[in-house]
Coordinates of C-alpha atoms in Angstrom, one line a residue:
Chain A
X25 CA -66.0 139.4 133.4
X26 CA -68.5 141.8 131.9
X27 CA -72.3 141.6 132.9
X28 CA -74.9 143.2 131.1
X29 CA -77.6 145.0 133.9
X30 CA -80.9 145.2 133.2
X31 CA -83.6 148.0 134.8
X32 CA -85.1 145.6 137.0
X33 CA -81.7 144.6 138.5
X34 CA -81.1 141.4 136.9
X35 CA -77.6 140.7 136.1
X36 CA -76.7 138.7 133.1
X37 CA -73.2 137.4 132.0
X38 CA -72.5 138.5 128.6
X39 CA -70.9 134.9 128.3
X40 CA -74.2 133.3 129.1
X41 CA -76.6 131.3 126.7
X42 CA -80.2 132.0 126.6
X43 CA -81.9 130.5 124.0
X44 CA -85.4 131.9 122.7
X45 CA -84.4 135.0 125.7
X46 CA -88.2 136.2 124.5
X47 CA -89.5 133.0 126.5
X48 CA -87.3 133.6 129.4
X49 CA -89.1 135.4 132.3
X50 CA -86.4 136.7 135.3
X51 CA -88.7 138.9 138.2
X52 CA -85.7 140.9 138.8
X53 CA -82.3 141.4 141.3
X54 CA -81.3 138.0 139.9
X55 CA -77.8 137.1 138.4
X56 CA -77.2 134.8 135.7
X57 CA -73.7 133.5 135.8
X58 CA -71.1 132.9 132.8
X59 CA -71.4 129.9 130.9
X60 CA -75.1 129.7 131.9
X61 CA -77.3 128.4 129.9
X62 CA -81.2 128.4 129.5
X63 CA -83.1 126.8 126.7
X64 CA -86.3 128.1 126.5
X65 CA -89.0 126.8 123.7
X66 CA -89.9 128.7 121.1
X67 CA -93.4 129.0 121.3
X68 CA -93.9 129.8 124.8
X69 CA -92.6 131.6 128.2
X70 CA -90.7 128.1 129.2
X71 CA -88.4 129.6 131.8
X72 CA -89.7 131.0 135.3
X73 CA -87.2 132.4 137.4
X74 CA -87.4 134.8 140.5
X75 CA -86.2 137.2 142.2
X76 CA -82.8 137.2 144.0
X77 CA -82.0 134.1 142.1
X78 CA -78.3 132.8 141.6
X79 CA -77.3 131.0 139.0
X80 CA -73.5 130.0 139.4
X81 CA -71.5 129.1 136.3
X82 CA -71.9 126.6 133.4
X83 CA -75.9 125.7 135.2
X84 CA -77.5 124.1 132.4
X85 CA -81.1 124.9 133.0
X86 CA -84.1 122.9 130.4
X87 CA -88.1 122.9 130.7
X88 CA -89.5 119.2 132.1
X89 CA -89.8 116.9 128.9
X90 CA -93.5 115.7 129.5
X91 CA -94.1 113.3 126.2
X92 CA -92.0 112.8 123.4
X93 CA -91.7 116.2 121.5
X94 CA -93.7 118.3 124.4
X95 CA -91.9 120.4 127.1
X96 CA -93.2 121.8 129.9
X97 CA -92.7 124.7 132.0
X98 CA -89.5 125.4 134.4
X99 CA -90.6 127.6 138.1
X100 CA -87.5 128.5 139.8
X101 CA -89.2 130.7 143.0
X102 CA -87.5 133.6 144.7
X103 CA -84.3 133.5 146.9
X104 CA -82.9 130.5 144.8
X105 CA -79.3 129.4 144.5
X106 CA -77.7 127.3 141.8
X107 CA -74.6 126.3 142.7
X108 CA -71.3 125.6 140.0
X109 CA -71.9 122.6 136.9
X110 CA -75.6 122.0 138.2
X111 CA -78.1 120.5 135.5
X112 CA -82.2 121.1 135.9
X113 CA -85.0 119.6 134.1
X114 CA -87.1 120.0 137.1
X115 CA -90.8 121.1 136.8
X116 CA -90.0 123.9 139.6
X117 CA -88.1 124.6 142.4
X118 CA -89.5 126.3 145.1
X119 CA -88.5 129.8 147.4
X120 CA -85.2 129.6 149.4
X121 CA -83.9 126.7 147.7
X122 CA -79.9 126.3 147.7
X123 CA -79.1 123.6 145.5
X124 CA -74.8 123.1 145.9
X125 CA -72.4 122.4 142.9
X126 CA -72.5 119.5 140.5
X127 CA -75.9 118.7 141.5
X128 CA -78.3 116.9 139.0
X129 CA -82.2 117.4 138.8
X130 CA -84.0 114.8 136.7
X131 CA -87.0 115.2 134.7
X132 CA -90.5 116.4 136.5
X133 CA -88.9 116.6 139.6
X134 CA -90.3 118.9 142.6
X135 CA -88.2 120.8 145.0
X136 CA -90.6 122.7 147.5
X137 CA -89.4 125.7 149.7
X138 CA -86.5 125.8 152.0
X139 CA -84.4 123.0 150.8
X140 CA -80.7 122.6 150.4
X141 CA -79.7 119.7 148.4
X142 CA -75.7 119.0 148.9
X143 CA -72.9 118.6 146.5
X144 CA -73.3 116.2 144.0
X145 CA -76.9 115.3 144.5
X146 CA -78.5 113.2 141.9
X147 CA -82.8 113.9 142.5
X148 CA -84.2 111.2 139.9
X149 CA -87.2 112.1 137.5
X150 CA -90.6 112.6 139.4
X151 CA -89.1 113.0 142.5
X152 CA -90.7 115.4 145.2
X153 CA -89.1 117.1 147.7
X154 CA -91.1 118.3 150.9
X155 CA -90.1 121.9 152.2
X156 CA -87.9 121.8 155.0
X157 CA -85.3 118.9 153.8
X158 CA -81.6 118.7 152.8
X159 CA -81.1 116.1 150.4
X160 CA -77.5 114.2 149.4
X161 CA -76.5 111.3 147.7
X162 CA -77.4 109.2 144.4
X163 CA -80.3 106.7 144.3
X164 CA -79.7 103.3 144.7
X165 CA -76.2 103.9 146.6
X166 CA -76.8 107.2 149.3
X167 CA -79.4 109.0 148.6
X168 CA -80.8 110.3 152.0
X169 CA -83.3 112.8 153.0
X170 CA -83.6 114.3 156.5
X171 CA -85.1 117.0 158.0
X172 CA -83.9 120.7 157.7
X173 CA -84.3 123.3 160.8
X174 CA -86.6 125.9 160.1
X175 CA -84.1 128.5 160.9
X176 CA -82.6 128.1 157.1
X177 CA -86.0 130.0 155.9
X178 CA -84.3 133.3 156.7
X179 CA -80.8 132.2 156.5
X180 CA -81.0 131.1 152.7
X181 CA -82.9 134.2 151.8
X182 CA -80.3 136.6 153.5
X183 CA -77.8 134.6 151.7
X184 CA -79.5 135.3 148.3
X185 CA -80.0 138.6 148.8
X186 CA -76.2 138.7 149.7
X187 CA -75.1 137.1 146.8
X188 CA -77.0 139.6 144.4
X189 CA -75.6 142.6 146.0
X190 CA -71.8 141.3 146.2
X191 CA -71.7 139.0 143.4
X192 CA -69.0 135.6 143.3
Chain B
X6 CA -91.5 117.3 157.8
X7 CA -91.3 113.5 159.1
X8 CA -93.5 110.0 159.2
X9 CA -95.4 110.8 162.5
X10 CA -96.2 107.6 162.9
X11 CA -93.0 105.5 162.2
X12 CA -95.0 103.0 161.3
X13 CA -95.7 101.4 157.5
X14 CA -99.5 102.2 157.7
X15 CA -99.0 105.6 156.9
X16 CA -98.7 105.6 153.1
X17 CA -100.4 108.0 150.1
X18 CA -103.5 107.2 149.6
X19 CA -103.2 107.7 145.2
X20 CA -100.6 106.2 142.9
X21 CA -97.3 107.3 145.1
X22 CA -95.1 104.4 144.9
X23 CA -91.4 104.5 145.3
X24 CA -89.0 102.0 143.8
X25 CA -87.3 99.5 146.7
X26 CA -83.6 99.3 145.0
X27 CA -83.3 103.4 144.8
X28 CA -86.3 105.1 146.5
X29 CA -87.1 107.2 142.9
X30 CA -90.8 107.6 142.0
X31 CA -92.0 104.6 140.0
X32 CA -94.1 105.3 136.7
X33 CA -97.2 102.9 136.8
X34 CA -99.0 102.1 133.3
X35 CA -102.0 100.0 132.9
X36 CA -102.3 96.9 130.3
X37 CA -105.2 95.0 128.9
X38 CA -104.8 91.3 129.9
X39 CA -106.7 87.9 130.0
X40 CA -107.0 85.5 132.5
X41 CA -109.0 82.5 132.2
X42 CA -111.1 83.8 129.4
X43 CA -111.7 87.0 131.0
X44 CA -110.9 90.2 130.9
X45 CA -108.8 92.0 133.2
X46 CA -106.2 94.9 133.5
X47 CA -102.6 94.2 134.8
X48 CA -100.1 97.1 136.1
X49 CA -96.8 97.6 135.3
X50 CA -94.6 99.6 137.9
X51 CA -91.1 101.2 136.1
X52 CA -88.8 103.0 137.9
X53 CA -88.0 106.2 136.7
X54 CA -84.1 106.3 137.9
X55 CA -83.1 102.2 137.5
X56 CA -83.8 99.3 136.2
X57 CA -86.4 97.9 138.3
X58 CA -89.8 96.7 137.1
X59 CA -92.9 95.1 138.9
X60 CA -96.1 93.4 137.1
X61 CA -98.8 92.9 138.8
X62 CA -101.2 89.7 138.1
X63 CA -104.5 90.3 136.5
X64 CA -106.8 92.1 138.6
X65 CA -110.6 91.3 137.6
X66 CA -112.2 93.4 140.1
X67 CA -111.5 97.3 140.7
X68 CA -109.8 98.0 143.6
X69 CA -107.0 100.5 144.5
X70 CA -103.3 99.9 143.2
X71 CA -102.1 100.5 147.2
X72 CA -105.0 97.3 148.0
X73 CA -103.4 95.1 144.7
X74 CA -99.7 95.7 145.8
X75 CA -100.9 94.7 149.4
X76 CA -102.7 91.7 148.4
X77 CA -100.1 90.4 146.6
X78 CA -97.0 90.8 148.9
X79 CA -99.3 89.1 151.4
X80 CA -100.0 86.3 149.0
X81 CA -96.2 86.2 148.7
X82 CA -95.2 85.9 152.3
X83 CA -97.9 82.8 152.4
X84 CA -95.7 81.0 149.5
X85 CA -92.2 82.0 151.6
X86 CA -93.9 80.5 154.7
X87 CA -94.9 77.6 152.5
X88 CA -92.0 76.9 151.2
X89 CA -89.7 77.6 153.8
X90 CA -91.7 74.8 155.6
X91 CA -91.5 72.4 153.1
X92 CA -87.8 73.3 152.9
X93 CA -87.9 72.4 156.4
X94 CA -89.5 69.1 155.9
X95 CA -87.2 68.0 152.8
X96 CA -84.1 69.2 154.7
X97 CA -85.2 66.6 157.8
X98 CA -86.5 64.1 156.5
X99 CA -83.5 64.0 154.1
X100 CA -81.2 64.1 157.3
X101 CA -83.2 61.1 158.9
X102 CA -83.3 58.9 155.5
X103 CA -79.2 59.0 155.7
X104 CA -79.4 57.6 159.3
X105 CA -79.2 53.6 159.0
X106 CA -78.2 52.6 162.0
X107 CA -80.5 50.6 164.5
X108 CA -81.9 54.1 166.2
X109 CA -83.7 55.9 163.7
X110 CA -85.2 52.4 162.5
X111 CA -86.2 52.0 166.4
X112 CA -87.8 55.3 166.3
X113 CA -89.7 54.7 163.4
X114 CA -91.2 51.5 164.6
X115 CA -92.3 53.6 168.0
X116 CA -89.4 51.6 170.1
X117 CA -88.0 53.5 172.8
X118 CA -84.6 55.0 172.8
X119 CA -82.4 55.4 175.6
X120 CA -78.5 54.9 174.4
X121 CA -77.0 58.3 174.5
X122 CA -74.4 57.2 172.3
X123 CA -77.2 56.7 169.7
X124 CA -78.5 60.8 170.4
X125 CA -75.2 61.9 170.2
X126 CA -75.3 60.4 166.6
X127 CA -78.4 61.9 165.9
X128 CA -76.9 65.6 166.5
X129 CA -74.6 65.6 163.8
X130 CA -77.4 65.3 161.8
X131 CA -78.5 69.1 163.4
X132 CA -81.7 67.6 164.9
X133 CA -82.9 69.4 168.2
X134 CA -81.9 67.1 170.8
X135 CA -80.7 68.3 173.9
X136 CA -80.4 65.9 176.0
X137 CA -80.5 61.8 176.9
X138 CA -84.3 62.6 178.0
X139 CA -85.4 63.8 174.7
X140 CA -86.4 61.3 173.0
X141 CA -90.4 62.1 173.9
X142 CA -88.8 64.9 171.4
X143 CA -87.6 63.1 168.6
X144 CA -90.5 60.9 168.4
X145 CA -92.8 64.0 168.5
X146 CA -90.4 65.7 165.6
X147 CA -90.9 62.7 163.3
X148 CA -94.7 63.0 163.9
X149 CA -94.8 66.8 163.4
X150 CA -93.1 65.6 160.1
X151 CA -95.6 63.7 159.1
X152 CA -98.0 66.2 159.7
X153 CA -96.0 69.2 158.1
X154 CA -96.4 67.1 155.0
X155 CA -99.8 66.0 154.8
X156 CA -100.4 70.2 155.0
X157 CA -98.2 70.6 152.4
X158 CA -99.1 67.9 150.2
X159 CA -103.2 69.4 151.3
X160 CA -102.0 72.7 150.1
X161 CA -100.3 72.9 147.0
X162 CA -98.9 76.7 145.3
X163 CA -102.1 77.5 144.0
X164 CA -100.9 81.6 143.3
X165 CA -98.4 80.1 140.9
X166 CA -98.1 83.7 139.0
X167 CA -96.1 84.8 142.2
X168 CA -92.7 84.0 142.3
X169 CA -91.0 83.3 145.6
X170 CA -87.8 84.6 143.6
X171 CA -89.5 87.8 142.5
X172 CA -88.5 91.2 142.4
X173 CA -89.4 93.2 145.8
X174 CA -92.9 94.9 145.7
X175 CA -93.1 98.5 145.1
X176 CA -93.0 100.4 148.3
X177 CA -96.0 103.0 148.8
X178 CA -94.3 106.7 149.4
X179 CA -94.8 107.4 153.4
X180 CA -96.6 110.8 154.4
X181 CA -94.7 113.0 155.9
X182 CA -96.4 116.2 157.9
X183 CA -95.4 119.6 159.7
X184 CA -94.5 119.6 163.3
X185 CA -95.8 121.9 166.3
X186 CA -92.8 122.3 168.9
X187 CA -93.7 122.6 172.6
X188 CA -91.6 123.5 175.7
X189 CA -90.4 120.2 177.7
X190 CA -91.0 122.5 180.9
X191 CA -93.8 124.8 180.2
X192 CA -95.6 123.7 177.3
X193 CA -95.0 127.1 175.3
X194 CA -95.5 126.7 171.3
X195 CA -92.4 127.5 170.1
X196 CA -93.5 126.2 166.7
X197 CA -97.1 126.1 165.1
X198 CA -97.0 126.1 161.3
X199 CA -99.4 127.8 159.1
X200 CA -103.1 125.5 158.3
X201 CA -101.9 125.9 154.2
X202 CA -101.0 122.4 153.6
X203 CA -97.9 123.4 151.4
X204 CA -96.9 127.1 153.2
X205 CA -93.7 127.2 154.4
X206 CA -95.2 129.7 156.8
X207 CA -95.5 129.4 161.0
X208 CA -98.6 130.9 163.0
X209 CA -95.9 130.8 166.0
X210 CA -91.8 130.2 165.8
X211 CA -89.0 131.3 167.9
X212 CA -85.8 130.0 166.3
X213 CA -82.7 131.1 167.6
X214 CA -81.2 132.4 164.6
X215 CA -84.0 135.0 164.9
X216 CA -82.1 136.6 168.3
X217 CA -79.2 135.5 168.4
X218 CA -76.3 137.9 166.6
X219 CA -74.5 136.6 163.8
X220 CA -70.4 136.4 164.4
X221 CA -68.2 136.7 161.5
X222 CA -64.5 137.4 161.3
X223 CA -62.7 139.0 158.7
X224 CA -59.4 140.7 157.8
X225 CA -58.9 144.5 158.5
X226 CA -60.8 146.7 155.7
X227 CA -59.4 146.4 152.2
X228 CA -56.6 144.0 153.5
X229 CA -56.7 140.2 152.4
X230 CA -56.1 137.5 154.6
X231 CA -52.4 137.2 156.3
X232 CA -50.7 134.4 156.2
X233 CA -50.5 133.0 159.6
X234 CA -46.9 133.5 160.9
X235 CA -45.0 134.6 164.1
X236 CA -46.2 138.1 164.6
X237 CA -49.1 140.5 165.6
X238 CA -52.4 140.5 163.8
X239 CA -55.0 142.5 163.8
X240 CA -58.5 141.2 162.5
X241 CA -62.5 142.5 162.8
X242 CA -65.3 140.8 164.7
X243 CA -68.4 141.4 162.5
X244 CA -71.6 141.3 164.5
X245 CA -75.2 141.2 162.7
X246 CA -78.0 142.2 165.3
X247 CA -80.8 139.9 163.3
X248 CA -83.5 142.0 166.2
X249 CA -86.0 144.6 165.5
X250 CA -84.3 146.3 168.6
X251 CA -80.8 147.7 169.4
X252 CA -78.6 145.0 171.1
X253 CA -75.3 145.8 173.5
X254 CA -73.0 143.0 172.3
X255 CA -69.7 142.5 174.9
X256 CA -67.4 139.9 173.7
X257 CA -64.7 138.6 176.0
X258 CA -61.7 135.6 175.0
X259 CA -59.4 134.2 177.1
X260 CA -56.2 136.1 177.1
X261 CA -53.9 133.0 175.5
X262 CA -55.4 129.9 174.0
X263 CA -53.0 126.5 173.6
X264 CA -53.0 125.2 170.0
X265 CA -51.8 121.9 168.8
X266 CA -49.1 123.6 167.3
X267 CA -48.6 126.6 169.6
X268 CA -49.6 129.5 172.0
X269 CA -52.0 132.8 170.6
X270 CA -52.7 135.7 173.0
X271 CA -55.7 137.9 172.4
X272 CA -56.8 141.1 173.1
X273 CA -59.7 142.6 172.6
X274 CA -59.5 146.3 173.0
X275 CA -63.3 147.5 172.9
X276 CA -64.9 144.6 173.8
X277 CA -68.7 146.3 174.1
X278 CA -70.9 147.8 171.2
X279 CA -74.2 149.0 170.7
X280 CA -75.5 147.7 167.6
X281 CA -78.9 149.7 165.8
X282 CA -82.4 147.3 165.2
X283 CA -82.7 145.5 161.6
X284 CA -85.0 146.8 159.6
X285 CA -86.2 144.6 156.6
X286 CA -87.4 148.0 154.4
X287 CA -84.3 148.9 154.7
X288 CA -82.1 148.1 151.2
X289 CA -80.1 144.7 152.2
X290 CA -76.7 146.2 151.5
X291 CA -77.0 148.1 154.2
X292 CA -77.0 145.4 156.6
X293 CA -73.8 143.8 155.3
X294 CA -70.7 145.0 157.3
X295 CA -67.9 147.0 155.3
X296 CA -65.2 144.2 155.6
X297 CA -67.4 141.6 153.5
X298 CA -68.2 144.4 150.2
X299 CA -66.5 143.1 146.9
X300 CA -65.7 144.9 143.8
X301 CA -67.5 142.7 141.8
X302 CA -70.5 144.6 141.0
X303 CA -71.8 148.2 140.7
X304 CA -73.6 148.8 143.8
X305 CA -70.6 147.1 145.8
X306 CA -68.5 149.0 144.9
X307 CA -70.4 152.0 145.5
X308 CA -71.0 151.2 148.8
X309 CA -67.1 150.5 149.6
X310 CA -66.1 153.9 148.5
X311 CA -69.0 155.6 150.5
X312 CA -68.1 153.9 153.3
X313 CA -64.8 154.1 153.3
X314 CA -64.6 158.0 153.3
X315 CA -67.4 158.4 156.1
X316 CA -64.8 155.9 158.3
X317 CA -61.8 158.2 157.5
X318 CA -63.7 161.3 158.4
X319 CA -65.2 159.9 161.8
X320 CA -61.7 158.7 163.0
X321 CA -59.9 160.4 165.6
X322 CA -57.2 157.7 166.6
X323 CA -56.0 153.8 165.5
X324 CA -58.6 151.7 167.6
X325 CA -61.3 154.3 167.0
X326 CA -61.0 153.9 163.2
X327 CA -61.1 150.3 163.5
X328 CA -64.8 150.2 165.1
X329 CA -67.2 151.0 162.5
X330 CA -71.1 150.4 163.1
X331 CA -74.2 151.1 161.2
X332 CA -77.5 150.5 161.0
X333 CA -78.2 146.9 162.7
X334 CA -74.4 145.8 162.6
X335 CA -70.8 146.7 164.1
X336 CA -67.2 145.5 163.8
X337 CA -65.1 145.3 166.8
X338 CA -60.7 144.6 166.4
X339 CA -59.3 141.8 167.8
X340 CA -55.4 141.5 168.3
X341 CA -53.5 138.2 167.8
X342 CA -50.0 137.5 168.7
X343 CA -48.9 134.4 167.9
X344 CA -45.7 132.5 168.8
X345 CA -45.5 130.1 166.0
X346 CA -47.3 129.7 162.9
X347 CA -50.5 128.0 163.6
X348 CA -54.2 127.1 162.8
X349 CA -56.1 129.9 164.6
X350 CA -58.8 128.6 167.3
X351 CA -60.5 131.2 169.7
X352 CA -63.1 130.5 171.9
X353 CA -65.4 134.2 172.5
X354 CA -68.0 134.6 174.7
X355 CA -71.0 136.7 173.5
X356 CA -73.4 138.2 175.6
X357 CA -76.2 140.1 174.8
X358 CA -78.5 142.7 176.2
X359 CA -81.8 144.0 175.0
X360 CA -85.6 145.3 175.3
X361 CA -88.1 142.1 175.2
X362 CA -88.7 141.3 171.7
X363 CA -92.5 141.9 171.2
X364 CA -93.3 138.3 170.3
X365 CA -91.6 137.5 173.7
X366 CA -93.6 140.3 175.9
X367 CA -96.8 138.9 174.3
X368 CA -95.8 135.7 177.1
X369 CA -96.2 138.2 179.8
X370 CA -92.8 136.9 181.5
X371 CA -91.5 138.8 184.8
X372 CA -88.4 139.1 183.0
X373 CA -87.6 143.3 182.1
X374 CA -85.3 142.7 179.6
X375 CA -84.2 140.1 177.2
X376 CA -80.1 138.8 178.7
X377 CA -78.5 135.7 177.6
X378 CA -74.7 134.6 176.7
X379 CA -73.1 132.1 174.1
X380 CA -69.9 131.1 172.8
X381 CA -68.9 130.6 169.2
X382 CA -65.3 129.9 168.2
X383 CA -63.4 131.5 165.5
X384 CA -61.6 129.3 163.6
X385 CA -58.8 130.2 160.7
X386 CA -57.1 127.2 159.2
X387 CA -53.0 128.0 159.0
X388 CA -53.4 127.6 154.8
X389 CA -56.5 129.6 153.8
X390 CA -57.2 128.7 150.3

């Protein structure tokens, strides 16, 4: 697997997509996995993402469609992880967010800090999520979301910071 | 983050409305409309995720989309009670109509009743008689009747845009809010969060993760995990001193543990360390214990060769060369012998010694020093995949 390193300590896959890369902003000690793939607008910085972010393989990451033919802007915040197969159209996702494999973000939807949202989540479009909750399930059949201990604030950000330095 | 109330009152104030089939956001758009020659505006709720839809009926006077939702799933409930009392009346009077015999025609005329045989007839038409004595009850059920209609028939469905069969009513998205944490016994904050209405932040928080050490257990350095057979293993307790002060950790087992599927003795040779304080400027690799490294990237890698060659300089003997500690963590070897081959289950007890932790001094307790003890169990499934 070869990864291209960048100054600031990003880690890129070489098999990763990023399309328009010029519109792609990364803060820095964040790893882009292979099969990744970002698609950024052409005409503007479309893309926010962090530090210490993880993006696992084949994430499929798109700016928030806001009207037909305009795109807003994807936040990711710092200490972020993107688990295997996930897709995002979110408008941002907050600090210390783990979001598990196979995991599906809708359209304009919020994630605030400190969340974990499980295997297989679907989080429909417009959808906000407080700070503090772990999310599971798909609406209309399990969707549930309860309350997460505010202990995870500096166990999801050592975990990050874990998964930069030692990789998959 | 949770309703403090429990209670349906507590809703957003704006246009937060969540969809009753799936709990998604519903989009709400706005429509010209006319209603007896006038003008008016009508809303249409969509959810975002199914296939539910609400219309609203024409509101002619401004007034907030919570108030017209609430207005109209009150006018709703009115119609159900309605017509849940005229079902009522139907479904009775119906039952009486079918009796012919001599009773119900005695009844009617305001004759007294007073064969049981005729009441026991009557119940198999599921009135409420109870008993040969009730017939004061039956008389007063047929004049209830009478008046349940003359309502009914005085009241006719005069909201006829709302459907008793209609969709449910879109449900306004509950508040949630940030909780403060106090001691059951002595009222101590143990949580305040920060005024910011969207920090993640606390004023005040004492969270066990913050003092308590982390356990891990790995295999030996650069070994992989052994397949779990009759034999002797040797593994490493990783501890992770999460304080801003050095810890002495002592760990203690029992010395055999019963399986479901067999015996496993255990032996811990050193069983007390003296871990260094975290410090959070300090680069992060350096608080991840040697067994857990990788060679998957640079700085790993790096770190696993450096380490590896200060371990085999300090060493003086076997057990010695096991122990490794650093900064704000330490690994201490723990010997297996197992009779059978067998899912690994070890109960530990950790206890832990150190100075007061500043944000614990600050509560001016007579304690000297900061003691306390838990027990975590190390679990290896017999096929590790």
């Amino acid at each position: 697997m070869e990864w291209i390193e960048t100054p600031s300590g990003n880690r890129i896959s070489v098999s990763s997509k990023l399309h328009n890369k010029e519109n792609i902003q990364i803060k820095g000690n964040s790893t882009i996995g292979p099969g990744v793939e970002l698609n950024a607008l052409e005409n503007e910085v479309s893309i926010l993402i962090g530090k210490y972010c993880y993006l696992s393989e084949n994430c499929h990451i798109t700016p928030p469609l806001l009207k037909p033919g305009v795109y807003g802007q994807f936040k990711m915040g710092n200490y972020t992880i993107i688990g295997k197969d996930c897709i995002l159209k979110a408008a941002a996702i907050g600090n210390r967010v783990v979001i598990e494999s196979d995991c599906k973000v809708d359209e304009l939807a919020i994630i605030y800090d400190c969340c974990i949202i499980r295997q297989g989540t679907i989080i429909p479009p417009k959808m906000i999520i407080p700070p503090f909750s772990e999310v599971r399930g798909v609406p209309g059949k399990n969707f549930k979301v309860s309350q997460l201990g505010t202990g995870y604030k500096r166990t999801i950000e050592i975990e990050a910071k874990e998964l930069q330095i030692l990789g998959m | 983050m949770t309703d403090y109330t429990n209670s349906n009152e507590t809703h957003c104030v704006k246009n937060c409305f969540s969809c009753p089939e799936c709990e998604s956001m519903l989009s709400i758009r706005v429509k010209d409309d006319m209603v007896e020659d006038r003008k008016g505006k009508k809303f249409c709720f969509t959810c975002t995720f199914c296939d539910y839809s609400y219309n609203s009926e024409v509101i002619l006077k401004p007034k907030s989309v919570w108030n017209i939702v609430k207005d109209e799933h009150t006018k709703s409930v009115k119609d159900v009670i309605s017509f849940n009392k005229a079902k009522s009346y139907y479904t009775n009077l119906l039952n009486l109509e079918t009796l012919t015999d001599q009773t119900v025609r005695d009844l009617k005329l305001g004759k007294e009743v007073s064969s049981p045989k005729s009441l026991e007839h009557l119940k198999t038409y599921n009135l409420n008689i109870d008993n040969a004595d009730d017939t004061d009850k039956l008389k007063y059920l047929i004049d209830h009747m009478e008046f349940e209609k003359d309502e009914y028939q005085n009241e006719p469905h005069q909201n006829s845009g709302v459907s008793i069969l209609q969709n449910p009513f879109p449900v306004p998205r509950k508040l949630i809010t940030r909780e403060t944490m106090k001691c059951c016994d002595c009222s101590q904050v143990l949580q305040l969060p920060n005024e910011e209405m969207i920090s993640t932040k606390f004023i005040c928080k004492f969270t066990a993760s913050d003092y308590i050490p982390t356990i891990n257990i790995s295999p030996m350095i650069n070994h992989s995990w052994p397949t779990w057979q009759k034999g002797n293993f040797t593994l490493l307790v990783n501890i992770i001193n999460p304080l801003r002060s050095s810890v002495t950790v002592t760990l203690s087992s029992p010395s055999s543990v019963t399986t479901g599927n067999g015996t496993i003795n255990t032996t811990i040779p050193v069983s007390e360390i003296t871990i260094g304080p975290y410090n959070d400027k300090d680069h992060p690799i350096r608080s991840i214990p040697t067994p857990f490294l990788t060679k998957s990237t640079k700085l790993s890698r790096a770190e696993i060769v450096m380490r590896t060659g200060r371990i085999g300089a300090q060493s003086t003997n076997q057990i010695e060369s096991l122990i490794e500690k650093s900064d704000n963590w330490g690994c201490l070897p723990i010997e297996l012998t197992l009779e059978d081959t067998c899912d690994i289950r070890i109960p530990i007890h950790v206890s832990v010694k150190t100075k007061l932790p500043d944000a614990i001094k600050s509560l001016k307790l007579s304690r000297p020093e900061l003691l306390f003890g838990f027990w975590t169990v190390i679990e290896l499934p017999c096929n590790r995949d």
